[in-house]
mmCIF file of C-alpha atoms in Angstrom:
data_model
loop_
_atom_site.group_PDB
_atom_site.id
_atom_site.type_symbol
_atom_site.label_atom_id
_atom_site.label_comp_id
_atom_site.label_asym_id
_atom_site.label_seq_id
_atom_site.Cartn_x
_atom_site.Cartn_y
_atom_site.Cartn_z
ATOM 1 C CA MET C 19 -23.601 -1.400 -17.322
ATOM 2 C CA SER C 20 -21.901 -4.788 -16.886
ATOM 3 C CA ARG C 21 -21.580 -5.961 -13.174
ATOM 4 C CA MET C 22 -18.452 -7.645 -13.663
ATOM 5 C CA PRO C 23 -16.013 -4.693 -12.001
ATOM 6 C CA TYR C 24 -18.231 -5.334 -8.981
ATOM 7 C CA VAL C 25 -17.731 -8.694 -8.736
ATOM 8 C CA ILE C 26 -13.953 -8.424 -9.409
ATOM 9 C CA GLY C 27 -13.533 -5.548 -6.493
ATOM 10 C CA ALA C 28 -15.555 -8.157 -4.304
ATOM 11 C CA LEU C 29 -13.148 -10.868 -5.216
ATOM 12 C CA VAL C 30 -9.980 -9.104 -4.311
ATOM 13 C CA MET C 31 -11.409 -7.785 -1.041
ATOM 14 C CA ALA C 32 -12.707 -11.781 -0.304
ATOM 15 C CA THR C 33 -9.047 -12.564 -1.143
ATOM 16 C CA GLY C 34 -7.403 -10.282 1.277
ATOM 17 C CA LEU C 35 -10.214 -11.131 3.860
ATOM 18 C CA SER C 36 -9.763 -14.912 3.671
ATOM 19 C CA TRP C 37 -5.823 -14.523 3.749
ATOM 20 C CA THR C 38 -6.172 -12.245 6.681
ATOM 21 C CA ILE C 39 -8.502 -15.016 8.212
ATOM 22 C CA HIS C 40 -5.850 -17.638 7.538
ATOM 23 C CA LEU C 41 -3.279 -15.628 8.865
ATOM 24 C CA MET C 42 -5.055 -15.731 12.431
ATOM 25 C CA VAL C 43 -6.032 -19.152 12.670
ATOM 26 C CA ALA C 44 -2.942 -20.565 11.266
ATOM 27 C CA PRO C 45 -0.182 -18.007 11.756
ATOM 28 C CA GLU C 46 2.900 -20.285 11.576
ATOM 29 C CA PRO C 47 5.791 -20.223 10.561
ATOM 30 C CA TRP C 48 5.626 -16.549 12.093
ATOM 31 C CA ALA C 49 5.197 -15.631 15.872
ATOM 32 C CA VAL C 50 1.543 -14.448 16.443
ATOM 33 C CA ASP C 51 2.395 -10.797 16.749
ATOM 34 C CA SER C 52 4.596 -10.941 13.444
ATOM 35 C CA ALA C 53 1.661 -12.605 11.299
ATOM 36 C CA PHE C 54 -0.664 -9.816 12.872
ATOM 37 C CA THR C 55 0.870 -7.118 11.326
ATOM 38 C CA ILE C 56 1.136 -9.183 8.299
ATOM 39 C CA ALA C 57 -2.678 -9.722 8.298
ATOM 40 C CA ILE C 58 -3.427 -5.704 8.999
ATOM 41 C CA GLY C 59 -1.249 -5.015 5.985
ATOM 42 C CA THR C 60 -2.956 -7.582 3.727
ATOM 43 C CA LEU C 61 -6.673 -6.154 5.000
ATOM 44 C CA VAL C 62 -5.964 -2.350 4.513
ATOM 45 C CA PHE C 63 -4.271 -2.855 1.304
ATOM 46 C CA SER C 64 -7.056 -5.016 0.078
ATOM 47 C CA ILE C 65 -9.380 -2.356 0.989
ATOM 48 C CA VAL C 66 -7.166 0.211 -1.079
ATOM 49 C CA ALA C 67 -7.558 -2.032 -4.042
ATOM 50 C CA MET C 68 -11.314 -2.691 -4.007
ATOM 51 C CA SER C 69 -11.801 0.833 -3.537
ATOM 52 C CA GLY C 70 -9.341 1.999 -6.281
ATOM 53 C CA LEU C 71 -11.102 -0.385 -8.910
ATOM 54 C CA LEU C 72 -14.698 0.581 -7.896
ATOM 55 C CA LEU C 73 -14.224 4.179 -7.020
ATOM 56 C CA GLY C 74 -10.841 5.604 -8.315
ATOM 57 C CA ARG C 75 -11.105 3.721 -11.490
ATOM 58 C CA GLY C 76 -7.574 4.620 -12.393
ATOM 59 C CA ARG C 77 -5.163 2.519 -14.809
ATOM 60 C CA TRP C 78 -2.777 1.884 -11.978
ATOM 61 C CA THR C 79 -5.503 0.195 -9.411
ATOM 62 C CA ARG C 80 -5.410 -3.039 -11.783
ATOM 63 C CA TYR C 81 -1.474 -3.667 -11.556
ATOM 64 C CA PHE C 82 -2.009 -2.743 -7.957
ATOM 65 C CA ALA C 83 -4.679 -5.426 -7.239
ATOM 66 C CA THR C 84 -2.802 -7.625 -9.493
ATOM 67 C CA GLY C 85 0.610 -7.425 -7.340
ATOM 68 C CA LEU C 86 -1.296 -7.484 -4.030
ATOM 69 C CA VAL C 87 -3.080 -10.692 -4.952
ATOM 70 C CA ALA C 88 0.331 -12.447 -6.428
ATOM 71 C CA VAL C 89 2.165 -11.316 -3.154
ATOM 72 C CA GLN C 90 -0.720 -13.050 -1.229
ATOM 73 C CA LEU C 91 -0.377 -16.122 -3.112
ATOM 74 C CA LEU C 92 3.460 -16.354 -2.043
ATOM 75 C CA ILE C 93 1.899 -17.257 1.605
ATOM 76 C CA VAL C 94 1.371 -20.611 0.524
ATOM 77 C CA LEU C 95 4.576 -21.226 0.129
ATOM 78 C CA VAL C 96 5.221 -21.539 3.816
ATOM 79 C CA ALA C 97 1.773 -21.820 5.371
ATOM 80 C CA ASP C 98 -0.068 -24.711 7.098
ATOM 81 C CA PHE C 99 -2.735 -26.810 5.364
ATOM 82 C CA GLU C 100 -6.298 -25.698 6.636
ATOM 83 C CA PRO C 101 -9.500 -24.801 5.568
ATOM 84 C CA TRP C 102 -8.954 -21.086 5.184
ATOM 85 C CA LEU C 103 -6.131 -21.953 2.888
ATOM 86 C CA LEU C 104 -8.007 -23.503 0.481
ATOM 87 C CA ILE C 105 -10.472 -20.793 0.478
ATOM 88 C CA ALA C 106 -7.890 -17.952 0.089
ATOM 89 C CA LEU C 107 -6.293 -20.018 -3.022
ATOM 90 C CA ALA C 108 -9.845 -20.243 -4.832
ATOM 91 C CA CYS C 109 -10.536 -16.414 -4.168
ATOM 92 C CA SER C 110 -6.840 -15.862 -5.169
ATOM 93 C CA VAL C 111 -7.242 -17.425 -8.605
ATOM 94 C CA LEU C 112 -10.701 -16.421 -9.336
ATOM 95 C CA SER C 113 -9.453 -12.537 -8.676
ATOM 96 C CA LEU C 114 -6.485 -12.848 -10.495
ATOM 97 C CA VAL C 115 -8.771 -14.405 -13.920
ATOM 98 C CA GLY C 116 -10.888 -11.313 -13.538
ATOM 99 C CA LEU C 117 -8.138 -8.842 -13.173
ATOM 100 C CA ALA C 118 -6.523 -10.465 -16.051
ATOM 101 C CA GLY C 119 -9.663 -10.422 -18.380
ATOM 102 C CA PRO C 120 -11.150 -8.070 -20.098
ATOM 103 C CA TRP C 121 -13.912 -7.028 -18.147
ATOM 104 C CA LEU C 122 -12.142 -3.859 -17.044
ATOM 105 C CA GLN C 123 -11.820 -2.340 -20.083
ATOM 106 C CA GLY C 124 -13.889 0.540 -20.423
ATOM 107 C CA TRP C 125 -14.225 0.621 -16.904
ATOM 108 C CA LEU C 126 -10.808 2.084 -15.955
ATOM 109 C CA ARG C 127 -9.535 4.885 -17.275
ATOM 110 C CA GLU C 128 -6.635 5.012 -19.430
ATOM 111 C CA ARG C 129 -5.195 7.996 -18.704
ATOM 112 C CA PRO C 130 -4.145 9.817 -15.676
ATOM 113 C CA ALA C 131 -6.980 12.119 -14.100
ATOM 114 C CA THR C 132 -6.689 15.904 -14.210
ATOM 115 C CA GLY C 133 -4.754 16.959 -10.883
ATOM 116 C CA SER C 134 -3.735 13.387 -9.926
ATOM 117 C CA PRO C 135 -0.881 13.461 -7.487
ATOM 118 C CA GLY C 136 1.604 11.307 -9.630
ATOM 119 C CA ALA C 137 3.307 8.073 -8.839
ATOM 120 C CA VAL C 138 5.970 8.977 -6.619
ATOM 121 C CA PRO C 139 3.635 10.592 -3.908
ATOM 122 C CA LEU C 140 1.189 7.275 -4.296
ATOM 123 C CA VAL C 141 4.137 5.243 -3.890
ATOM 124 C CA LEU C 142 5.199 7.103 -0.557
ATOM 125 C CA ALA C 143 1.483 7.109 1.028
ATOM 126 C CA ILE C 144 1.085 3.525 0.113
ATOM 127 C CA GLY C 145 5.001 2.231 0.858
ATOM 128 C CA SER C 146 4.981 4.135 4.087
ATOM 129 C CA PHE C 147 1.969 2.095 5.410
ATOM 130 C CA ALA C 148 3.701 -1.250 3.828
ATOM 131 C CA LEU C 149 6.262 -1.137 6.630
ATOM 132 C CA VAL C 150 3.535 -2.598 8.927
ATOM 133 C CA PRO C 151 3.265 -6.102 7.059
ATOM 134 C CA LEU C 152 6.916 -5.619 6.376
ATOM 135 C CA VAL C 153 8.319 -5.578 10.084
ATOM 136 C CA GLY C 154 5.988 -8.923 10.371
ATOM 137 C CA ILE C 155 7.920 -10.528 7.545
ATOM 138 C CA ALA C 156 11.219 -8.951 8.796
ATOM 139 C CA ALA C 157 11.227 -10.685 12.097
ATOM 140 C CA PRO C 158 9.172 -13.985 11.874
ATOM 141 C CA SER C 159 9.850 -15.299 15.286
ATOM 142 C CA GLY C 160 8.446 -11.884 17.163
ATOM 143 C CA LEU C 161 8.851 -8.253 16.637
ATOM 144 C CA GLU C 162 10.853 -6.403 18.967
ATOM 145 C CA TYR C 163 10.387 -2.526 20.003
ATOM 146 C CA ALA C 164 12.417 -1.116 17.086
ATOM 147 C CA HIS C 165 9.833 -3.173 14.719
ATOM 148 C CA GLY C 166 6.700 -1.659 16.655
ATOM 149 C CA LEU C 167 8.355 1.976 16.110
ATOM 150 C CA VAL C 168 9.044 1.753 12.307
ATOM 151 C CA GLY C 169 5.819 0.071 11.810
ATOM 152 C CA ALA C 170 3.694 3.224 13.803
ATOM 153 C CA ALA C 171 6.117 5.496 12.107
ATOM 154 C CA GLY C 172 5.070 4.051 8.939
ATOM 155 C CA ILE C 173 1.510 4.713 9.628
ATOM 156 C CA LEU C 174 1.745 7.967 10.563
ATOM 157 C CA ALA C 175 3.684 9.069 7.633
ATOM 158 C CA SER C 176 1.257 7.550 5.511
ATOM 159 C CA TRP C 177 -1.616 9.377 7.100
ATOM 160 C CA GLY C 178 -0.132 12.825 7.538
ATOM 161 C CA TYR C 179 1.342 12.443 3.960
ATOM 162 C CA LEU C 180 -2.059 11.744 2.668
ATOM 163 C CA LYS C 181 -3.244 15.125 4.410
ATOM 164 C CA GLY C 182 -0.870 16.732 2.826
ATOM 165 C CA HIS C 183 1.350 17.664 5.926
ATOM 166 C CA SER C 184 5.121 18.777 5.657
ATOM 167 C CA TRP C 185 6.042 17.248 8.792
ATOM 168 C CA ALA C 186 5.185 13.864 7.410
ATOM 169 C CA LEU C 187 7.428 14.197 4.606
ATOM 170 C CA TRP C 188 10.383 15.144 6.938
ATOM 171 C CA LEU C 189 9.399 11.989 8.982
ATOM 172 C CA LEU C 190 9.727 9.999 5.778
ATOM 173 C CA ARG C 191 12.965 12.022 4.835
ATOM 174 C CA LEU C 192 14.962 11.784 8.433
ATOM 175 C CA GLY C 193 13.027 9.696 10.579
ATOM 176 C CA ILE C 194 11.812 6.581 8.960
ATOM 177 C CA PRO C 195 15.795 5.542 7.910
ATOM 178 C CA VAL C 196 17.032 5.683 11.336
ATOM 179 C CA LEU C 197 14.187 3.912 12.299
ATOM 180 C CA ALA C 198 14.326 1.118 9.965
ATOM 181 C CA LEU C 199 18.401 1.027 10.524
ATOM 182 C CA ALA C 200 17.483 0.076 14.251
ATOM 183 C CA ALA C 201 14.534 -2.441 13.203
ATOM 184 C CA ALA C 202 17.402 -3.863 10.417
ATOM 185 C CA ILE C 203 19.896 -4.406 13.421
ATOM 186 C CA ALA C 204 16.948 -6.225 15.626
ATOM 187 C CA SER C 205 16.131 -8.512 12.593
ATOM 188 C CA PRO C 206 17.575 -11.767 11.299
ATOM 189 C CA PRO C 207 19.697 -11.108 8.303
ATOM 190 C CA GLY C 208 17.031 -11.718 5.714
ATOM 191 C CA GLY C 209 14.757 -9.228 7.268
ATOM 192 C CA ALA C 210 17.611 -6.646 7.925
ATOM 193 C CA ILE C 211 17.943 -6.443 4.012
ATOM 194 C CA ILE C 212 14.207 -6.055 3.855
ATOM 195 C CA MET C 213 14.067 -3.289 6.149
ATOM 196 C CA VAL C 214 17.198 -1.474 4.332
ATOM 197 C CA ILE C 215 15.782 -1.587 1.292
ATOM 198 C CA ALA C 216 12.298 -0.555 2.481
ATOM 199 C CA GLY C 217 14.015 2.419 4.525
ATOM 200 C CA SER C 218 16.181 3.602 1.705
ATOM 201 C CA THR C 219 13.847 3.302 -0.866
ATOM 202 C CA LEU C 220 11.212 5.506 0.919
ATOM 203 C CA THR C 221 13.843 8.156 1.896
ATOM 204 C CA GLY C 222 15.148 8.179 -1.747
ATOM 205 C CA LEU C 223 11.366 8.996 -3.048
ATOM 206 C CA ALA C 224 10.831 11.529 -0.332
ATOM 207 C CA TRP C 225 13.950 13.613 -1.476
ATOM 208 C CA ARG C 226 12.365 13.555 -4.849
ATOM 209 C CA GLU C 227 10.774 17.035 -6.058
ATOM 210 C CA GLU C 228 7.371 15.569 -7.022
ATOM 211 C CA ALA C 229 7.229 14.233 -3.428
ATOM 212 C CA ARG C 230 7.799 17.957 -2.087
ATOM 213 C CA LEU C 231 5.223 19.269 -4.488
ATOM 214 C CA ALA C 232 2.609 16.970 -3.353
ATOM 215 C CA VAL C 233 2.793 18.566 0.275
ATOM 216 C CA ASP C 234 3.680 21.959 -1.033
ATOM 217 C CA PRO C 235 0.751 24.433 0.260
ATOM 218 C CA LEU C 236 -0.479 26.979 -2.712
ATOM 219 C CA PRO C 237 -0.052 30.609 -2.119
ATOM 220 C CA THR C 238 -3.073 32.091 -0.390
ATOM 221 C CA ASN C 239 -2.475 35.600 -1.877
ATOM 222 C CA LEU C 240 -1.717 35.523 -5.526
ATOM 223 C CA PRO C 241 -0.550 38.495 -7.419
ATOM 224 C CA THR C 242 -3.500 40.755 -9.050
ATOM 225 C CA PRO C 243 -3.080 40.699 -12.994
ATOM 226 C CA ARG C 244 -1.720 43.914 -14.711
ATOM 227 C CA ARG C 245 -3.789 46.078 -16.726
ATOM 228 C CA ARG C 246 -2.234 46.177 -20.492
ATOM 229 C CA ARG C 247 -2.186 49.767 -21.379
#
């Protein structure tokens, strides 16, 4: 069996780790707390991407990892030059080459796995946690209490939804839009747009039928089959 999928997964993780260290060493143009939230999101999503490539092996993992690396590369547009920036750039380029190449063919499944939750629940689980780095991007000069609340709610909603709790779905439906609006008011104009788009997108997806079915418990007592006469 080829070892290239493991190499690619390690490169994706190394990319996220190097960008995380860069944000900690040279957070400009973000404030320290804003850069910290972006770094947390970068690190966690890199772990998700690597785990998906090596364990889940779903087709979506290639797209997710590629998009994650591409978004991380945007940091170079505003970053200060320092050694970790060069390391992060090199890892990003190698990761994109590996993800775009033929080495994952036969490794990733071409069809969704049986019993997979579907695209909407997956986007909700990942997107709700994405509120953590988004508040850092939306508030480059520093976080307010409203940003901390919506970030914490995003973590709680992501964890609860992955566990199948119905309260997490209602948090996404009713709580997240209110908290995102409060964070938008506390943000500069560009950050306000980011918060409004993120909150409205998650809320809209949470009202979809697929989102409800993902946390709808199965009946414990099934009716007994009827006997044919």
